């Protein structure tokens, strides 16, 4: 059989050539990732013909006002809140209000089964009537006893006269006197019985009033105007009265949601500077991107201890809701304004610390450096395209800005970032203004003191 000629075989890649190709691909990928993550720094280092100098952000020094704040976490609560509990033990037979219903003072909240209490009241009234009849009978009986006593006293006097005259024997006289004394003792006993019955009658009246009060307590009405924020029982359930070891049944909670407060946990290091009447800004977790105005209304004078042993001071912030109703029980944070400072200020990140021996000779002798200090507060000014280290005096600081008390003038340009550039920056180093673009951008991240774990401390804003 004649076979058709076959075409030439495709050349196969030798096995020894595959490894270099794979290595080249991996190296190219690594270089690409390095270039991606290194960003502008590597781009500037590798670009030819670019401007010399470190790219930095610059801002002019300006006059301004810095508000010093104390931050703390807290819980939103109504100023007026009533926990409704039973004052008598009985089953619920009527519960007309549901959670979320609005009530006014005097509205019916709950009715309890009163049959046992009505029976107890009837029994107390019956005992009271029995004591009253006994008292009337004893009062009638004592009248006869009093008459018999007076008669016997008269007989004893006559017997005494006859005995003195010698007309009766001593025995007859003494028998008359003894009889009079016995009747007097009986009369006194009957008087005491009457007093006892009067006291028993008064006790029966008090018991009746007590039973009537218990009967009235089977009908529970609202003590304040508000909203039913919590309902813990239903019709048919047995409610019990609280004792020393048993808190009893909490049936519902009524709160006046028109006036709310944030109960903040201020740390013991910040509490001395917090005072009633200070303004505050409250951020509530359930209301994103909203700030509620408030005022410090109460400051606790004693410390409250957490289970983990940390302490805090309860501080009530009265919220200005302007008629708005918000939810109770939400978490939030408060910034209490404790002081305001005016003057030159710069972003807090612009103020860095440098070792004194590393500063220029002219700056080492600055009067703003305290004697014996090895570190100095420095701000880098921009002069003729170069960074100039300048020792400054600092004042109050908040989460973002710091007051400069000395060392700078209004309008001077200072370097404010990025943070990595400020860490490496040296006096006299050439700088250029950072422009938003590839690998860099002007995005900033803020970090500062936050409220948590018993009160946030005053912080300093960090921008990168």
PDB file of C-alpha atoms in Angstrom, residues 83-323:
ATOM      1  CA  UNK A  83     -40.526  50.847  85.450  1.00  0.00           C
ATOM      2  CA  UNK A  84     -44.037  49.547  86.149  1.00  0.00           C
ATOM      3  CA  UNK A  85     -44.123  46.668  88.637  1.00  0.00           C
ATOM      4  CA  UNK A  86     -46.894  44.946  90.565  1.00  0.00           C
ATOM      5  CA  UNK A  87     -47.617  45.957  94.152  1.00  0.00           C
ATOM      6  CA  UNK A  88     -49.766  42.867  94.777  1.00  0.00           C
ATOM      7  CA  UNK A  89     -49.312  39.292  93.621  1.00  0.00           C
ATOM      8  CA  UNK A  90     -52.065  38.291  91.182  1.00  0.00           C
ATOM      9  CA  UNK A  91     -52.699  37.297  87.571  1.00  0.00           C
ATOM     10  CA  UNK A  92     -53.065  39.825  84.791  1.00  0.00           C
ATOM     11  CA  UNK A  93     -56.620  39.954  83.448  1.00  0.00           C
ATOM     12  CA  UNK A  94     -56.364  43.080  81.302  1.00  0.00           C
ATOM     13  CA  UNK A  95     -53.394  44.645  79.500  1.00  0.00           C
ATOM     14  CA  UNK A  96     -54.691  47.231  77.011  1.00  0.00           C
ATOM     15  CA  UNK A  97     -51.360  48.899  76.163  1.00  0.00           C
ATOM     16  CA  UNK A  98     -48.787  47.498  73.779  1.00  0.00           C
ATOM     17  CA  UNK A  99     -45.167  48.392  73.164  1.00  0.00           C
ATOM     18  CA  UNK A 100     -44.934  51.689  71.291  1.00  0.00           C
ATOM     19  CA  UNK A 101     -48.298  53.014  72.524  1.00  0.00           C
ATOM     20  CA  UNK A 102     -48.394  56.570  73.818  1.00  0.00           C
ATOM     21  CA  UNK A 103     -49.993  57.041  77.252  1.00  0.00           C
ATOM     22  CA  UNK A 104     -50.958  59.986  79.395  1.00  0.00           C
ATOM     23  CA  UNK A 105     -50.960  60.343  83.178  1.00  0.00           C
ATOM     24  CA  UNK A 106     -53.864  58.344  84.645  1.00  0.00           C
ATOM     25  CA  UNK A 107     -54.403  56.039  81.641  1.00  0.00           C
ATOM     26  CA  UNK A 108     -55.120  52.390  82.450  1.00  0.00           C
ATOM     27  CA  UNK A 109     -52.058  50.200  81.991  1.00  0.00           C
ATOM     28  CA  UNK A 110     -53.058  46.925  83.612  1.00  0.00           C
ATOM     29  CA  UNK A 111     -55.787  45.245  85.651  1.00  0.00           C
ATOM     30  CA  UNK A 112     -55.077  42.293  87.973  1.00  0.00           C
ATOM     31  CA  UNK A 113     -57.376  39.543  89.243  1.00  0.00           C
ATOM     32  CA  UNK A 114     -58.978  40.976  92.403  1.00  0.00           C
ATOM     33  CA  UNK A 115     -61.258  38.123  93.516  1.00  0.00           C
ATOM     34  CA  UNK A 116     -59.007  36.923  96.349  1.00  0.00           C
ATOM     35  CA  UNK A 117     -58.496  40.466  97.553  1.00  0.00           C
ATOM     36  CA  UNK A 118     -62.242  41.165  97.550  1.00  0.00           C
ATOM     37  CA  UNK A 119     -62.801  38.030  99.640  1.00  0.00           C
ATOM     38  CA  UNK A 120     -60.061  39.099 102.052  1.00  0.00           C
ATOM     39  CA  UNK A 121     -61.712  42.516 102.322  1.00  0.00           C
ATOM     40  CA  UNK A 122     -65.099  40.971 103.149  1.00  0.00           C
ATOM     41  CA  UNK A 123     -63.450  38.764 105.793  1.00  0.00           C
ATOM     42  CA  UNK A 124     -61.772  41.790 107.378  1.00  0.00           C
ATOM     43  CA  UNK A 125     -65.053  43.695 107.415  1.00  0.00           C
ATOM     44  CA  UNK A 126     -66.783  40.742 109.100  1.00  0.00           C
ATOM     45  CA  UNK A 127     -64.087  40.599 111.795  1.00  0.00           C
ATOM     46  CA  UNK A 128     -64.452  44.325 112.282  1.00  0.00           C
ATOM     47  CA  UNK A 129     -68.212  44.007 112.748  1.00  0.00           C
ATOM     48  CA  UNK A 130     -67.739  41.177 115.270  1.00  0.00           C
ATOM     49  CA  UNK A 131     -65.319  43.272 117.312  1.00  0.00           C
ATOM     50  CA  UNK A 132     -67.753  46.174 117.216  1.00  0.00           C
ATOM     51  CA  UNK A 133     -70.622  44.043 118.600  1.00  0.00           C
ATOM     52  CA  UNK A 134     -68.410  42.647 121.350  1.00  0.00           C
ATOM     53  CA  UNK A 135     -67.437  46.180 122.311  1.00  0.00           C
ATOM     54  CA  UNK A 136     -71.060  47.305 122.525  1.00  0.00           C
ATOM     55  CA  UNK A 137     -71.972  44.269 124.643  1.00  0.00           C
ATOM     56  CA  UNK A 138     -69.063  44.884 127.011  1.00  0.00           C
ATOM     57  CA  UNK A 139     -69.998  48.527 127.367  1.00  0.00           C
ATOM     58  CA  UNK A 140     -73.562  47.501 128.330  1.00  0.00           C
ATOM     59  CA  UNK A 141     -72.273  44.935 130.793  1.00  0.00           C
ATOM     60  CA  UNK A 142     -69.934  47.369 132.503  1.00  0.00           C
ATOM     61  CA  UNK A 143     -72.855  49.667 133.330  1.00  0.00           C
ATOM     62  CA  UNK A 144     -74.399  46.945 135.533  1.00  0.00           C
ATOM     63  CA  UNK A 145     -71.037  46.193 137.107  1.00  0.00           C
ATOM     64  CA  UNK A 146     -70.602  49.854 137.955  1.00  0.00           C
ATOM     65  CA  UNK A 147     -74.029  49.994 139.601  1.00  0.00           C
ATOM     66  CA  UNK A 148     -73.311  46.853 141.646  1.00  0.00           C
ATOM     67  CA  UNK A 149     -69.978  48.320 142.748  1.00  0.00           C
ATOM     68  CA  UNK A 150     -71.550  51.561 143.924  1.00  0.00           C
ATOM     69  CA  UNK A 151     -74.256  49.655 145.811  1.00  0.00           C
ATOM     70  CA  UNK A 152     -71.719  47.405 147.516  1.00  0.00           C
ATOM     71  CA  UNK A 153     -69.609  50.414 148.500  1.00  0.00           C
ATOM     72  CA  UNK A 154     -72.704  51.913 150.200  1.00  0.00           C
ATOM     73  CA  UNK A 155     -73.367  48.617 152.016  1.00  0.00           C
ATOM     74  CA  UNK A 156     -69.738  48.508 153.216  1.00  0.00           C
ATOM     75  CA  UNK A 157     -70.039  52.036 154.595  1.00  0.00           C
ATOM     76  CA  UNK A 158     -73.228  51.138 156.511  1.00  0.00           C
ATOM     77  CA  UNK A 159     -71.629  47.999 157.873  1.00  0.00           C
ATOM     78  CA  UNK A 160     -68.712  50.069 159.057  1.00  0.00           C
ATOM     79  CA  UNK A 161     -71.065  52.446 160.951  1.00  0.00           C
ATOM     80  CA  UNK A 162     -72.916  49.545 162.553  1.00  0.00           C
ATOM     81  CA  UNK A 163     -69.651  47.843 163.470  1.00  0.00           C
ATOM     82  CA  UNK A 164     -68.403  50.990 165.188  1.00  0.00           C
ATOM     83  CA  UNK A 165     -71.713  51.141 167.102  1.00  0.00           C
ATOM     84  CA  UNK A 166     -71.361  47.474 168.077  1.00  0.00           C
ATOM     85  CA  UNK A 167     -74.525  46.415 166.241  1.00  0.00           C
ATOM     86  CA  UNK A 168     -72.778  43.978 163.818  1.00  0.00           C
ATOM     87  CA  UNK A 169     -69.883  41.676 164.152  1.00  0.00           C
ATOM     88  CA  UNK A 170     -66.459  42.285 162.625  1.00  0.00           C
ATOM     89  CA  UNK A 171     -67.034  39.346 160.289  1.00  0.00           C
ATOM     90  CA  UNK A 172     -70.108  40.955 158.741  1.00  0.00           C
ATOM     91  CA  UNK A 173     -68.238  44.222 158.273  1.00  0.00           C
ATOM     92  CA  UNK A 174     -65.192  42.556 156.668  1.00  0.00           C
ATOM     93  CA  UNK A 175     -67.397  40.476 154.348  1.00  0.00           C
ATOM     94  CA  UNK A 176     -69.038  43.669 153.061  1.00  0.00           C
ATOM     95  CA  UNK A 177     -65.660  45.335 152.436  1.00  0.00           C
ATOM     96  CA  UNK A 178     -64.282  42.228 150.649  1.00  0.00           C
ATOM     97  CA  UNK A 179     -67.358  42.064 148.416  1.00  0.00           C
ATOM     98  CA  UNK A 180     -66.910  45.708 147.455  1.00  0.00           C
ATOM     99  CA  UNK A 181     -63.263  45.124 146.559  1.00  0.00           C
ATOM    100  CA  UNK A 182     -64.163  42.086 144.385  1.00  0.00           C
ATOM    101  CA  UNK A 183     -66.725  44.113 142.474  1.00  0.00           C
ATOM    102  CA  UNK A 184     -64.173  46.910 142.000  1.00  0.00           C
ATOM    103  CA  UNK A 185     -61.641  44.432 140.539  1.00  0.00           C
ATOM    104  CA  UNK A 186     -64.272  43.087 138.158  1.00  0.00           C
ATOM    105  CA  UNK A 187     -65.172  46.603 137.114  1.00  0.00           C
ATOM    106  CA  UNK A 188     -61.532  47.470 136.380  1.00  0.00           C
ATOM    107  CA  UNK A 189     -61.127  44.216 134.387  1.00  0.00           C
ATOM    108  CA  UNK A 190     -64.192  45.090 132.328  1.00  0.00           C
ATOM    109  CA  UNK A 191     -62.765  48.558 131.650  1.00  0.00           C
ATOM    110  CA  UNK A 192     -59.532  46.987 130.406  1.00  0.00           C
ATOM    111  CA  UNK A 193     -61.547  44.608 128.228  1.00  0.00           C
ATOM    112  CA  UNK A 194     -63.322  47.577 126.684  1.00  0.00           C
ATOM    113  CA  UNK A 195     -59.966  49.248 125.936  1.00  0.00           C
ATOM    114  CA  UNK A 196     -58.708  46.011 124.372  1.00  0.00           C
ATOM    115  CA  UNK A 197     -61.833  45.724 122.228  1.00  0.00           C
ATOM    116  CA  UNK A 198     -61.443  49.343 121.107  1.00  0.00           C
ATOM    117  CA  UNK A 199     -57.860  48.603 120.037  1.00  0.00           C
ATOM    118  CA  UNK A 200     -58.981  45.450 118.232  1.00  0.00           C
ATOM    119  CA  UNK A 201     -61.672  47.418 116.467  1.00  0.00           C
ATOM    120  CA  UNK A 202     -59.084  50.017 115.374  1.00  0.00           C
ATOM    121  CA  UNK A 203     -56.805  47.227 114.093  1.00  0.00           C
ATOM    122  CA  UNK A 204     -59.723  45.724 112.172  1.00  0.00           C
ATOM    123  CA  UNK A 205     -60.416  49.125 110.595  1.00  0.00           C
ATOM    124  CA  UNK A 206     -56.742  49.444 109.615  1.00  0.00           C
ATOM    125  CA  UNK A 207     -56.757  45.950 108.119  1.00  0.00           C
ATOM    126  CA  UNK A 208     -59.840  46.846 106.108  1.00  0.00           C
ATOM    127  CA  UNK A 209     -58.123  49.962 104.793  1.00  0.00           C
ATOM    128  CA  UNK A 210     -55.078  47.856 103.928  1.00  0.00           C
ATOM    129  CA  UNK A 211     -57.236  45.390 101.998  1.00  0.00           C
ATOM    130  CA  UNK A 212     -58.974  48.246 100.212  1.00  0.00           C
ATOM    131  CA  UNK A 213     -55.593  49.701  99.225  1.00  0.00           C
ATOM    132  CA  UNK A 214     -54.467  46.301  97.926  1.00  0.00           C
ATOM    133  CA  UNK A 215     -57.692  46.106  95.944  1.00  0.00           C
ATOM    134  CA  UNK A 216     -57.040  49.542  94.470  1.00  0.00           C
ATOM    135  CA  UNK A 217     -53.527  48.441  93.451  1.00  0.00           C
ATOM    136  CA  UNK A 218     -54.970  45.801  91.157  1.00  0.00           C
ATOM    137  CA  UNK A 219     -55.662  48.668  88.770  1.00  0.00           C
ATOM    138  CA  UNK A 220     -52.378  50.183  87.531  1.00  0.00           C
ATOM    139  CA  UNK A 221     -52.385  53.558  85.776  1.00  0.00           C
ATOM    140  CA  UNK A 222     -49.660  55.613  84.096  1.00  0.00           C
ATOM    141  CA  UNK A 223     -47.666  57.891  86.379  1.00  0.00           C
ATOM    142  CA  UNK A 224     -46.220  60.055  83.571  1.00  0.00           C
ATOM    143  CA  UNK A 225     -46.905  61.023  79.976  1.00  0.00           C
ATOM    144  CA  UNK A 226     -44.777  58.922  77.669  1.00  0.00           C
ATOM    145  CA  UNK A 227     -44.415  55.880  75.435  1.00  0.00           C
ATOM    146  CA  UNK A 228     -44.431  52.188  76.357  1.00  0.00           C
ATOM    147  CA  UNK A 229     -40.849  51.302  75.429  1.00  0.00           C
ATOM    148  CA  UNK A 230     -40.788  47.783  76.873  1.00  0.00           C
ATOM    149  CA  UNK A 231     -43.469  45.168  77.643  1.00  0.00           C
ATOM    150  CA  UNK A 232     -42.445  42.066  79.594  1.00  0.00           C
ATOM    151  CA  UNK A 233     -45.756  40.378  80.497  1.00  0.00           C
ATOM    152  CA  UNK A 234     -48.995  39.187  78.909  1.00  0.00           C
ATOM    153  CA  UNK A 235     -52.564  38.529  80.036  1.00  0.00           C
ATOM    154  CA  UNK A 236     -52.786  35.427  82.214  1.00  0.00           C
ATOM    155  CA  UNK A 237     -49.277  35.651  83.649  1.00  0.00           C
ATOM    156  CA  UNK A 238     -48.748  35.762  87.405  1.00  0.00           C
ATOM    157  CA  UNK A 239     -46.918  38.818  88.655  1.00  0.00           C
ATOM    158  CA  UNK A 240     -45.199  38.850  92.037  1.00  0.00           C
ATOM    159  CA  UNK A 241     -44.183  41.559  94.450  1.00  0.00           C
ATOM    160  CA  UNK A 242     -40.476  42.242  94.815  1.00  0.00           C
ATOM    161  CA  UNK A 243     -38.626  41.480  98.033  1.00  0.00           C
ATOM    162  CA  UNK A 244     -35.120  42.088  99.280  1.00  0.00           C
ATOM    163  CA  UNK A 245     -33.714  39.062  97.420  1.00  0.00           C
ATOM    164  CA  UNK A 246     -36.271  38.952  94.602  1.00  0.00           C
ATOM    165  CA  UNK A 247     -36.667  42.030  92.367  1.00  0.00           C
ATOM    166  CA  UNK A 248     -40.215  41.085  91.446  1.00  0.00           C
ATOM    167  CA  UNK A 249     -41.918  41.300  88.071  1.00  0.00           C
ATOM    168  CA  UNK A 250     -41.180  44.347  85.886  1.00  0.00           C
ATOM    169  CA  UNK A 251     -44.247  44.463  83.677  1.00  0.00           C
ATOM    170  CA  UNK A 252     -43.424  47.378  81.402  1.00  0.00           C
ATOM    171  CA  UNK A 253     -41.354  50.531  81.031  1.00  0.00           C
ATOM    172  CA  UNK A 254     -42.760  53.962  80.200  1.00  0.00           C
ATOM    173  CA  UNK A 255     -40.377  56.684  79.043  1.00  0.00           C
ATOM    174  CA  UNK A 256     -40.758  60.321  78.085  1.00  0.00           C
ATOM    175  CA  UNK A 257     -38.867  60.280  74.776  1.00  0.00           C
ATOM    176  CA  UNK A 258     -39.264  64.026  74.249  1.00  0.00           C
ATOM    177  CA  UNK A 259     -36.360  64.676  76.634  1.00  0.00           C
ATOM    178  CA  UNK A 260     -33.324  62.459  76.182  1.00  0.00           C
ATOM    179  CA  UNK A 261     -29.818  62.325  77.590  1.00  0.00           C
ATOM    180  CA  UNK A 262     -26.583  60.502  76.915  1.00  0.00           C
ATOM    181  CA  UNK A 263     -25.159  58.929  80.054  1.00  0.00           C
ATOM    182  CA  UNK A 264     -21.431  59.096  79.339  1.00  0.00           C
ATOM    183  CA  UNK A 265     -18.557  57.281  81.029  1.00  0.00           C
ATOM    184  CA  UNK A 266     -15.884  59.944  81.503  1.00  0.00           C
ATOM    185  CA  UNK A 267     -12.477  58.692  82.578  1.00  0.00           C
ATOM    186  CA  UNK A 268     -11.095  59.753  85.930  1.00  0.00           C
ATOM    187  CA  UNK A 269      -8.199  61.605  84.254  1.00  0.00           C
ATOM    188  CA  UNK A 270     -10.597  63.883  82.321  1.00  0.00           C
ATOM    189  CA  UNK A 271     -13.389  64.421  84.851  1.00  0.00           C
ATOM    190  CA  UNK A 272     -11.753  67.360  86.733  1.00  0.00           C
ATOM    191  CA  UNK A 273     -12.131  69.558  83.618  1.00  0.00           C
ATOM    192  CA  UNK A 274     -15.768  68.648  82.942  1.00  0.00           C
ATOM    193  CA  UNK A 275     -18.403  70.949  84.446  1.00  0.00           C
ATOM    194  CA  UNK A 276     -22.140  71.480  84.233  1.00  0.00           C
ATOM    195  CA  UNK A 277     -23.221  73.763  81.387  1.00  0.00           C
ATOM    196  CA  UNK A 278     -20.380  72.939  78.970  1.00  0.00           C
ATOM    197  CA  UNK A 279     -21.460  72.472  75.327  1.00  0.00           C
ATOM    198  CA  UNK A 280     -21.098  69.074  73.707  1.00  0.00           C
ATOM    199  CA  UNK A 281     -21.529  67.260  70.414  1.00  0.00           C
ATOM    200  CA  UNK A 282     -23.086  63.801  70.456  1.00  0.00           C
ATOM    201  CA  UNK A 283     -22.778  61.177  67.727  1.00  0.00           C
ATOM    202  CA  UNK A 284     -25.272  58.307  67.951  1.00  0.00           C
ATOM    203  CA  UNK A 285     -24.539  54.955  66.336  1.00  0.00           C
ATOM    204  CA  UNK A 286     -28.014  54.601  64.842  1.00  0.00           C
ATOM    205  CA  UNK A 287     -27.952  58.057  63.219  1.00  0.00           C
ATOM    206  CA  UNK A 288     -25.030  58.085  60.817  1.00  0.00           C
ATOM    207  CA  UNK A 289     -23.454  61.346  59.702  1.00  0.00           C
ATOM    208  CA  UNK A 290     -25.467  63.356  62.222  1.00  0.00           C
ATOM    209  CA  UNK A 291     -24.277  65.439  65.142  1.00  0.00           C
ATOM    210  CA  UNK A 292     -26.652  66.285  67.996  1.00  0.00           C
ATOM    211  CA  UNK A 293     -26.010  69.343  70.132  1.00  0.00           C
ATOM    212  CA  UNK A 294     -26.041  68.888  73.879  1.00  0.00           C
ATOM    213  CA  UNK A 295     -25.147  70.377  77.237  1.00  0.00           C
ATOM    214  CA  UNK A 296     -23.555  68.809  80.304  1.00  0.00           C
ATOM    215  CA  UNK A 297     -26.421  68.524  82.799  1.00  0.00           C
ATOM    216  CA  UNK A 298     -25.041  66.353  85.605  1.00  0.00           C
ATOM    217  CA  UNK A 299     -21.562  65.293  86.706  1.00  0.00           C
ATOM    218  CA  UNK A 300     -21.216  62.490  89.247  1.00  0.00           C
ATOM    219  CA  UNK A 301     -19.108  63.230  92.309  1.00  0.00           C
ATOM    220  CA  UNK A 302     -18.225  59.589  92.998  1.00  0.00           C
ATOM    221  CA  UNK A 303     -16.593  56.993  90.785  1.00  0.00           C
ATOM    222  CA  UNK A 304     -18.437  53.996  89.382  1.00  0.00           C
ATOM    223  CA  UNK A 305     -16.499  50.752  89.090  1.00  0.00           C
ATOM    224  CA  UNK A 306     -16.690  48.391  86.129  1.00  0.00           C
ATOM    225  CA  UNK A 307     -16.536  44.607  86.552  1.00  0.00           C
ATOM    226  CA  UNK A 308     -12.975  44.592  85.253  1.00  0.00           C
ATOM    227  CA  UNK A 309     -11.879  47.039  87.960  1.00  0.00           C
ATOM    228  CA  UNK A 310     -11.691  50.183  85.812  1.00  0.00           C
ATOM    229  CA  UNK A 311     -13.459  53.290  87.026  1.00  0.00           C
ATOM    230  CA  UNK A 312     -15.394  56.085  85.380  1.00  0.00           C
ATOM    231  CA  UNK A 313     -17.641  58.998  86.294  1.00  0.00           C
ATOM    232  CA  UNK A 314     -21.231  59.133  85.080  1.00  0.00           C
ATOM    233  CA  UNK A 315     -21.916  62.352  83.199  1.00  0.00           C
ATOM    234  CA  UNK A 316     -25.367  63.218  81.808  1.00  0.00           C
ATOM    235  CA  UNK A 317     -25.486  65.142  78.513  1.00  0.00           C
ATOM    236  CA  UNK A 318     -28.896  66.736  77.854  1.00  0.00           C
ATOM    237  CA  UNK A 319     -29.687  66.518  74.116  1.00  0.00           C
ATOM    238  CA  UNK A 320     -31.249  69.349  72.136  1.00  0.00           C
ATOM    239  CA  UNK A 321     -33.684  67.373  69.929  1.00  0.00           C
ATOM    240  CA  UNK A 322     -35.947  70.257  68.878  1.00  0.00           C
ATOM    241  CA  UNK A 323     -39.039  68.047  69.121  1.00  0.00           C
TER     242      UNK A 323
END
